Tab-separated table of C-alpha atoms and ligand atoms in Angstrom:
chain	number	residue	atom	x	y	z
A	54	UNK	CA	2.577	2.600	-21.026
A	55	UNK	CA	3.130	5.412	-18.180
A	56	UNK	CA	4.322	3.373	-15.106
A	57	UNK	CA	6.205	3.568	-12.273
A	58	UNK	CA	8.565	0.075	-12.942
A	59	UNK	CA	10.747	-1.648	-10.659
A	60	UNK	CA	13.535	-4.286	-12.933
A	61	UNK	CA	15.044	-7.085	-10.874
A	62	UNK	CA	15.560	-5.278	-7.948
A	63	UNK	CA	17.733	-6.504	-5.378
A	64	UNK	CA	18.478	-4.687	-1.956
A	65	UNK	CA	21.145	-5.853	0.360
A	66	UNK	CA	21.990	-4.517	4.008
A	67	UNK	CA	24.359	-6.312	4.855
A	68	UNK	CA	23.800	-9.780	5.063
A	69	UNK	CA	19.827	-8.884	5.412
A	70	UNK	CA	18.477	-8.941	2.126
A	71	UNK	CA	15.330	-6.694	1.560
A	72	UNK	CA	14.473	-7.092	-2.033
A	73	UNK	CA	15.450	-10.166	-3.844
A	74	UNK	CA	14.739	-9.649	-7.681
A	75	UNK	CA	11.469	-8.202	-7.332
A	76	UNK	CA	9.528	-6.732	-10.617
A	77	UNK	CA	6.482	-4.964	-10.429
A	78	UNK	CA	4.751	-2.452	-12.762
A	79	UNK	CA	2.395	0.780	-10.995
A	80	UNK	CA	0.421	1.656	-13.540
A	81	UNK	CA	-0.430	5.441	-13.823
A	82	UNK	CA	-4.044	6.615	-13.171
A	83	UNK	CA	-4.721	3.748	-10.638
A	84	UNK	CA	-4.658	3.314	-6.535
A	85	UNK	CA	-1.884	0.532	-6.053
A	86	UNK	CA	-1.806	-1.530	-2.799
A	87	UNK	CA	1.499	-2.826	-1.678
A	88	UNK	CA	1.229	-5.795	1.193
A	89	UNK	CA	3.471	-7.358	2.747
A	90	UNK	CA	4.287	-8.499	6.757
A	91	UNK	CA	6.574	-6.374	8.943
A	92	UNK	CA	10.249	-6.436	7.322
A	93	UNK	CA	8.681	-8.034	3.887
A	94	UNK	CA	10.551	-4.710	2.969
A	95	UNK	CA	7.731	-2.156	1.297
A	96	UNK	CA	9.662	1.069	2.501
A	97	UNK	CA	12.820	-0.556	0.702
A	98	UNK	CA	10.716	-0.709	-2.536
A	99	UNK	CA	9.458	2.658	-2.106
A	100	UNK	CA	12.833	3.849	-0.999
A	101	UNK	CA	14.637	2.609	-4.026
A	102	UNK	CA	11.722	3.870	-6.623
A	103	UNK	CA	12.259	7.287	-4.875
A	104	UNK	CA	16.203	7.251	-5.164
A	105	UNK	CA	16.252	7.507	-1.372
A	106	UNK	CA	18.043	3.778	-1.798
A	107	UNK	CA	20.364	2.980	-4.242
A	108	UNK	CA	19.626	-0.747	-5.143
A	109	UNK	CA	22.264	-3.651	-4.944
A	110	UNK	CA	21.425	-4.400	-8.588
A	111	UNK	CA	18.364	-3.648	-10.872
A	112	UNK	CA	16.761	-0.611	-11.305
A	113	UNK	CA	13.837	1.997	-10.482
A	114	UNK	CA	12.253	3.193	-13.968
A	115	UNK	CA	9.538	6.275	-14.531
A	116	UNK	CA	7.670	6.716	-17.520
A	117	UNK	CA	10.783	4.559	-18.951
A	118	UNK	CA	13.600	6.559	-17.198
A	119	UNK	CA	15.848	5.604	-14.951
A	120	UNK	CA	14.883	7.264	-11.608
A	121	UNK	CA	18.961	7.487	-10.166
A	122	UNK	CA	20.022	10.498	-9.939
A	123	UNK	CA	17.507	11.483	-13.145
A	124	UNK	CA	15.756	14.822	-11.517
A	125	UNK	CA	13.208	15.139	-14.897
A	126	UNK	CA	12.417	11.216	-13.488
A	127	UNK	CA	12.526	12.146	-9.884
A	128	UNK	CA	10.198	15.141	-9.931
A	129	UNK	CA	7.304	12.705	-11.007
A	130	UNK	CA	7.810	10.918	-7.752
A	131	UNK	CA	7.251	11.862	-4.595
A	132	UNK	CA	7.283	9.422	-1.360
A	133	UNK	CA	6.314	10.386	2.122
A	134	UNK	CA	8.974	8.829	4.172
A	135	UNK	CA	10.923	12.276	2.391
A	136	UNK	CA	9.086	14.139	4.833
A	137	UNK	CA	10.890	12.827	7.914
A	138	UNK	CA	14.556	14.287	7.043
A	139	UNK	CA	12.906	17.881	7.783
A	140	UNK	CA	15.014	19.274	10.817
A	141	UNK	CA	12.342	18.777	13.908
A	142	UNK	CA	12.582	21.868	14.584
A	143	UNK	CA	10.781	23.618	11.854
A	144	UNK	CA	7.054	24.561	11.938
A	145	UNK	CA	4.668	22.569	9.900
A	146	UNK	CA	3.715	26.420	8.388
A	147	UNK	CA	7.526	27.245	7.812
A	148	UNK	CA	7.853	23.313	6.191
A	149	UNK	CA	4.460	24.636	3.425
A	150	UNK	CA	6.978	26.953	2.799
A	151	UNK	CA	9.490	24.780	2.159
A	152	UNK	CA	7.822	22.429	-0.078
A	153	UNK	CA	7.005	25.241	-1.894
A	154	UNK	CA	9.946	26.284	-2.619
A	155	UNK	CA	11.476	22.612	-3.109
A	156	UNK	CA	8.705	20.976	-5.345
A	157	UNK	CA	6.824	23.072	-8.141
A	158	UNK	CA	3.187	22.804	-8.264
A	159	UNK	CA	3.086	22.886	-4.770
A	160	UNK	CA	-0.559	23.724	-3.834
A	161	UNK	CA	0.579	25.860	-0.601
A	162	UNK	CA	-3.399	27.136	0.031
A	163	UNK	CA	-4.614	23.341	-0.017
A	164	UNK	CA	-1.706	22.003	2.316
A	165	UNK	CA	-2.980	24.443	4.548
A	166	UNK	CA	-6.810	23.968	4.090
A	167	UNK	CA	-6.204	20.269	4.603
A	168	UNK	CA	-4.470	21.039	7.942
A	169	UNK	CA	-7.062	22.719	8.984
A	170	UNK	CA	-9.885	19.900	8.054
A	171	UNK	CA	-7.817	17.242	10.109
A	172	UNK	CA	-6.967	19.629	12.919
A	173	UNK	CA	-3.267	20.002	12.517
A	174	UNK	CA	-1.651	22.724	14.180
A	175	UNK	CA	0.554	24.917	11.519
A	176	UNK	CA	2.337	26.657	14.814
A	177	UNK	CA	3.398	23.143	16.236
A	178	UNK	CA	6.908	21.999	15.861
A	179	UNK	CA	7.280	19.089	13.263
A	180	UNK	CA	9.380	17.068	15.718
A	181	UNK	CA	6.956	17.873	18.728
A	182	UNK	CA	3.899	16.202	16.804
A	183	UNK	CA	2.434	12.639	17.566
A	184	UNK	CA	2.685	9.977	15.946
A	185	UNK	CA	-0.785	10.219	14.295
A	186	UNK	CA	-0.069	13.750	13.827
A	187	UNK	CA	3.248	13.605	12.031
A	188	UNK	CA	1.318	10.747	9.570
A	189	UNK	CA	-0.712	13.545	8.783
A	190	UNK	CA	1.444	16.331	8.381
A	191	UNK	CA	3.164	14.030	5.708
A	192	UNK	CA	0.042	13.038	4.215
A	193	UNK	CA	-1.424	16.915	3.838
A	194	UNK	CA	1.889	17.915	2.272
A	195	UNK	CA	2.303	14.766	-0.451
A	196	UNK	CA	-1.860	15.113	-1.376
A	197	UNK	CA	-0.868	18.943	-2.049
A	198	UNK	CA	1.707	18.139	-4.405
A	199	UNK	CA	1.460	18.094	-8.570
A	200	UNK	CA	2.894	14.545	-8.704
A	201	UNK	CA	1.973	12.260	-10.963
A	202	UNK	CA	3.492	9.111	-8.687
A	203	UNK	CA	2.707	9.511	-4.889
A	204	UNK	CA	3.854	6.710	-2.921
A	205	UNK	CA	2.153	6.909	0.574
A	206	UNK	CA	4.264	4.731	3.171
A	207	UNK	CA	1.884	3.435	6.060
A	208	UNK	CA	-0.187	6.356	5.669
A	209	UNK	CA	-2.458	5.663	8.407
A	210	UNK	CA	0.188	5.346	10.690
A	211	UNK	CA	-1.038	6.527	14.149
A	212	UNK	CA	-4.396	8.316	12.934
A	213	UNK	CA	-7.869	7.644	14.390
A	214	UNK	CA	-11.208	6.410	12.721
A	215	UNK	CA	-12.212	9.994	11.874
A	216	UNK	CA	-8.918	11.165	10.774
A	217	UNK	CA	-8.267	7.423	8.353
A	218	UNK	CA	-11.963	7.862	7.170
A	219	UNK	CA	-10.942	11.790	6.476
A	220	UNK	CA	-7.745	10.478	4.381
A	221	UNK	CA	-9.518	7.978	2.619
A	222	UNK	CA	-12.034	10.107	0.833
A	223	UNK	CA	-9.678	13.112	0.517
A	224	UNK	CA	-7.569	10.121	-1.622
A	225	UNK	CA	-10.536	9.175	-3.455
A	226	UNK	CA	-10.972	12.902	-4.339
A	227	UNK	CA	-7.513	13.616	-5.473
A	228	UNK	CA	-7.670	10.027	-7.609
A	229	UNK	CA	-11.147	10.963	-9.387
A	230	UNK	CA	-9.717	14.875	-10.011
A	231	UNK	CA	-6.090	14.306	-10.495
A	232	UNK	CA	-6.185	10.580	-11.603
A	233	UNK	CA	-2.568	10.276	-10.982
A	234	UNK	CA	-0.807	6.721	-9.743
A	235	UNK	CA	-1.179	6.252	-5.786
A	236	UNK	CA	0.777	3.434	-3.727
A	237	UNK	CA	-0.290	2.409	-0.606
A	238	UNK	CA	1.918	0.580	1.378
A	239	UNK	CA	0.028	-0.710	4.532
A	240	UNK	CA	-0.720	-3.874	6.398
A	241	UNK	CA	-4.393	-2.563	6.938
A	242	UNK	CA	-5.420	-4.139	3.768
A	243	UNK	CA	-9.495	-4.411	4.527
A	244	UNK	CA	-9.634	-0.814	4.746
A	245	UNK	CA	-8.213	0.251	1.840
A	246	UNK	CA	-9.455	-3.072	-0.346
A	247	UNK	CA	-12.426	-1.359	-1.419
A	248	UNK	CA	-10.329	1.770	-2.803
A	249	UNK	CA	-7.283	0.147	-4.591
A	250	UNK	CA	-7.456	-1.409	-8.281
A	251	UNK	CA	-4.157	-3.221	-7.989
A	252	UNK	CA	-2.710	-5.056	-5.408
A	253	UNK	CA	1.006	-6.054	-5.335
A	254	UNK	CA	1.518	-8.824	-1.438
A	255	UNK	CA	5.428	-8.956	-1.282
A	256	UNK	CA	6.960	-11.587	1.639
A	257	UNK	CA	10.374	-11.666	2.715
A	258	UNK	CA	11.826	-9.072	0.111
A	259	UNK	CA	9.797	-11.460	-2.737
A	260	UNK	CA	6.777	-10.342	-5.151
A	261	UNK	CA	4.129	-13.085	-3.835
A	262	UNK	CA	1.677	-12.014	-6.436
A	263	UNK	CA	0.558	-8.930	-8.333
A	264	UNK	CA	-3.374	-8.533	-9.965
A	265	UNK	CA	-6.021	-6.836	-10.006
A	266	UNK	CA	-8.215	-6.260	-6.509
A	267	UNK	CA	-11.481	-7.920	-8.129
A	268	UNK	CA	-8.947	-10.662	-9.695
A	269	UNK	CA	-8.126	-11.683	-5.897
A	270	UNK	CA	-11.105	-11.523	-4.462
A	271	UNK	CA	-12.459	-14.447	-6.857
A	272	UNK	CA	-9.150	-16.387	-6.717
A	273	UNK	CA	-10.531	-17.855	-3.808
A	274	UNK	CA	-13.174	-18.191	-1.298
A	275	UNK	CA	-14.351	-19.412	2.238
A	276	UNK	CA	-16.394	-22.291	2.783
A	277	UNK	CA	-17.795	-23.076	6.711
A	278	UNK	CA	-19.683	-25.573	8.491
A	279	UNK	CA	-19.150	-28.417	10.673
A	280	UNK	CA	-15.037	-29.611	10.323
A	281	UNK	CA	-15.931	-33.239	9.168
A	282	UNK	CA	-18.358	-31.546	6.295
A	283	UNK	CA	-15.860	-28.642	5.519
A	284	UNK	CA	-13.325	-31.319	5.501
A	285	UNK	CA	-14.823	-33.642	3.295
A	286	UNK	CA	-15.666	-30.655	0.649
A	287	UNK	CA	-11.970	-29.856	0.441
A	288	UNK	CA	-10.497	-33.510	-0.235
A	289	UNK	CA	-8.578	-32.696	-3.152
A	290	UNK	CA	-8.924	-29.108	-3.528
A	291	UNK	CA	-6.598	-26.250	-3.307
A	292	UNK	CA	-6.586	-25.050	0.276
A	293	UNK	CA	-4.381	-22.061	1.654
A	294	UNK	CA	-5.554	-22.718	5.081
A	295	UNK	CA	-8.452	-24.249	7.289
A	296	UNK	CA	-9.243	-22.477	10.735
A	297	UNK	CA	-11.085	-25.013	13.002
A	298	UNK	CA	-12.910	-23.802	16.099
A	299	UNK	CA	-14.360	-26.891	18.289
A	300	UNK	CA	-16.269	-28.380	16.322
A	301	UNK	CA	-16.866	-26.099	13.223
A	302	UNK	CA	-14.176	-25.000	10.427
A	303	UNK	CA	-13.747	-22.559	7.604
A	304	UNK	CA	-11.663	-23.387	4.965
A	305	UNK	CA	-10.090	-21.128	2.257
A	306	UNK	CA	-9.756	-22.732	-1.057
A	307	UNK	CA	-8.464	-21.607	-4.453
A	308	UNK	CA	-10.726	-21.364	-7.320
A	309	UNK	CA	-14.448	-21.740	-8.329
A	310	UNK	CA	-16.763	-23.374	-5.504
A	311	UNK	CA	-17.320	-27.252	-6.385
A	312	UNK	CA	-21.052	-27.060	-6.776
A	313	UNK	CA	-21.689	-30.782	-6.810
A	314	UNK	CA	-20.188	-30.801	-3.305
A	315	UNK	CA	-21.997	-28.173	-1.710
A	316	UNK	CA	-25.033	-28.990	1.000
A	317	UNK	CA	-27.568	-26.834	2.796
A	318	UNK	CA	-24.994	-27.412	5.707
A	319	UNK	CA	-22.269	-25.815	4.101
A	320	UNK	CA	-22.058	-22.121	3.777
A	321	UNK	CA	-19.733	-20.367	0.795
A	322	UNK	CA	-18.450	-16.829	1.163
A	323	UNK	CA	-16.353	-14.424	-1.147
A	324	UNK	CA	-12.718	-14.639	0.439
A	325	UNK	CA	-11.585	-11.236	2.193
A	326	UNK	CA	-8.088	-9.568	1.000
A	327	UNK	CA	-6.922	-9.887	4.229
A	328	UNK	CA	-7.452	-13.629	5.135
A	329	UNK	CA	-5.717	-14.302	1.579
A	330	UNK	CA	-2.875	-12.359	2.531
A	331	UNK	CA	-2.637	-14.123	5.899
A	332	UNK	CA	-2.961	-17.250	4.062
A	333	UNK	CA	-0.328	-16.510	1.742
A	334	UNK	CA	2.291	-15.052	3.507
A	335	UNK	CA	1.413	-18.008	5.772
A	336	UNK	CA	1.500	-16.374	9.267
A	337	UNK	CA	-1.389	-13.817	10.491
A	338	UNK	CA	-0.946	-10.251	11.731
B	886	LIG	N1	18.858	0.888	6.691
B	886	LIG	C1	18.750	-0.418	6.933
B	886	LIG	N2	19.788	-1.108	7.441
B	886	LIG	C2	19.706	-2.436	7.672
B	886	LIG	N3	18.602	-3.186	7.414
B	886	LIG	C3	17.537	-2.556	6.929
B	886	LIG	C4	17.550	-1.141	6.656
B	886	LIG	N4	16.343	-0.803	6.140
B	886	LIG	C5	15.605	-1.936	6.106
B	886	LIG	N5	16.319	-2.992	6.573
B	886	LIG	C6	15.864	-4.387	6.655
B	886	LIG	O1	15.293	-4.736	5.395
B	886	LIG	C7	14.129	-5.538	5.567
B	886	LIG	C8	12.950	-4.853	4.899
B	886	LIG	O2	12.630	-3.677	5.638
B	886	LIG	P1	11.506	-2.650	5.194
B	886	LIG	O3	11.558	-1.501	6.138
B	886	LIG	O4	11.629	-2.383	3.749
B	886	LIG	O5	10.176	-3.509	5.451
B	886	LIG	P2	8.647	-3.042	5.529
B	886	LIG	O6	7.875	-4.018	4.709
B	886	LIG	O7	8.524	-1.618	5.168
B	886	LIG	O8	8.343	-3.265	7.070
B	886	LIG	P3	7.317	-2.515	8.084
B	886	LIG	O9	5.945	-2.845	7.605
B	886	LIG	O10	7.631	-3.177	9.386
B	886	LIG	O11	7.642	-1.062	8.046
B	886	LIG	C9	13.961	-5.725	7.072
B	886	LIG	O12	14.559	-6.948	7.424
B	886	LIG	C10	14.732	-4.551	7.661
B	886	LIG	O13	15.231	-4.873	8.943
């Protein structure tokens, strides 16, 4: 199977360990999700399947091959944290250039016709540009490259409803024509639930749980009401967590809804990606 794999990998800084044994398949031709909390330690993941990190132990496979120091591996993959060791000084035009000249199959005319649909100005200094703006200048160069792994780090990073609606059909676009493997690492998991296939929720350097999108949505689900009725309909079930406002609660519980316990006061809702992530990873954003 064509995959981006990661084998027992294990990242140390130092005493701070960022990836403890993690393994995890992307499958090529699908839009991968990777969740996890601040420090849960996505951009080590991403780092190491790039070769930007050299793991403790384990290893970074494409397509089978090793990705260290492999460039046949290496030119499959491309990950847009690379963006940010451009000098600051150079022009986002003068850096087209450069990726042209650095990655083959560059599409130089769409890097610029993308720049131009979100409003990025080509003349502006890379280093000079906002936050929002230097999440898209990384974004228009990695969606105008010929990769067939493109591992987008926080790509949303700064940008505004327009410009994160913009980026989310331009991926859809690139995914239906290209149908390459995407990675998404973000914490903004509602918005891009409805685009990804797979979603991988790592927690303190640790694969939580890996499945399909549709897979987690009906793992689980939210049932409200009053507390003392929502309370009595969980006795004995599998709850990840119960919020309780006065005197009404929702509950989210693993599994099938109990129909024999249900009443006309209880309501029963699909849970959200987002509130199982919460629930899992145990604290909320
Ligand atoms: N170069 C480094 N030196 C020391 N510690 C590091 C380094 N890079 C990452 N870490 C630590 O490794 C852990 C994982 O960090 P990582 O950046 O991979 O997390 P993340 O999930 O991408 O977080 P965020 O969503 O906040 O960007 C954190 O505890 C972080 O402080």
């Amino acid at each position: 199977m064509r995959e981006l794999r990661a084998e027992h990998l294990t990242k140390r800084f130092g005493k701070t360990t960022a990836l403890d044994d993690v393994t995890l398949s992307f499958e090529y031709g699908k839009i991968h999700a990777l969740l996890g909390r601040n420090g849960a330690g996505k951009t080590t993941l991403l780092g190491v399947a790039s070769n930007r990190l050299i793991p403790t132990s384990g290893q970074a496979l494409v397509d089978g091959e090793p990705v260290t120091d492999n460039p046949r591996a290496l030119a499959k993959v491309f990950c847009t944290g690379d963006v940010r060791m451009i000098p600051p000084s150079m022009c986002v035009d003068d850096l087209v250039g450069h990726m042209g000249r650095f990655h083959e199959g560059f599409d130089a005319k769409r890097a610029l016709r993308l720049a131009k649909m979100f409003e990025l100005d080509v003349k502006a200094k890379t280093g000079a540009l906002s936050t929002g703006y230097r999440s898209i200048c990384q974004l228009v160069m990695a969606l105008s490259l010929d990769v067939d792994y493109l591992l987008l780090d926080e790509p949303v990073l700064g940008l505004d409803a327009a410009h994160r609606d913009l980026f989310y059909r331009l991926l859809m676009e690139d995914y239906l024509e290209r149908g390459r493997a995407v990675v998404v690492a973000t914490h903004l998991i509602e918005e891009v639930a409805t685009l990804v296939e797979r979603v991988a929720i790592i927690d303190e350097g640790r694969l939580l749980m890996e499945a399909s999108a549709d897979e987690l949505r009906t793992s689980g689900y939210s049932v409200s009401g009053r507390a003392e009725d929502v309370r009595a309909y969980c006795e004995g079930l599998e709850v990840l967590g119960i919020d309780e406002l006065g005197s009404l609660a929702m509950a989210y519980v693993q599994g099938e809804p109990v129909r024999e316990r249900l009443t006309d006061r209880l309501d029963v809702a699909p849970m959200s990606l987002q509130k199982l992530f919460v629930e899992l990873t145990g604290k909320g954003e």
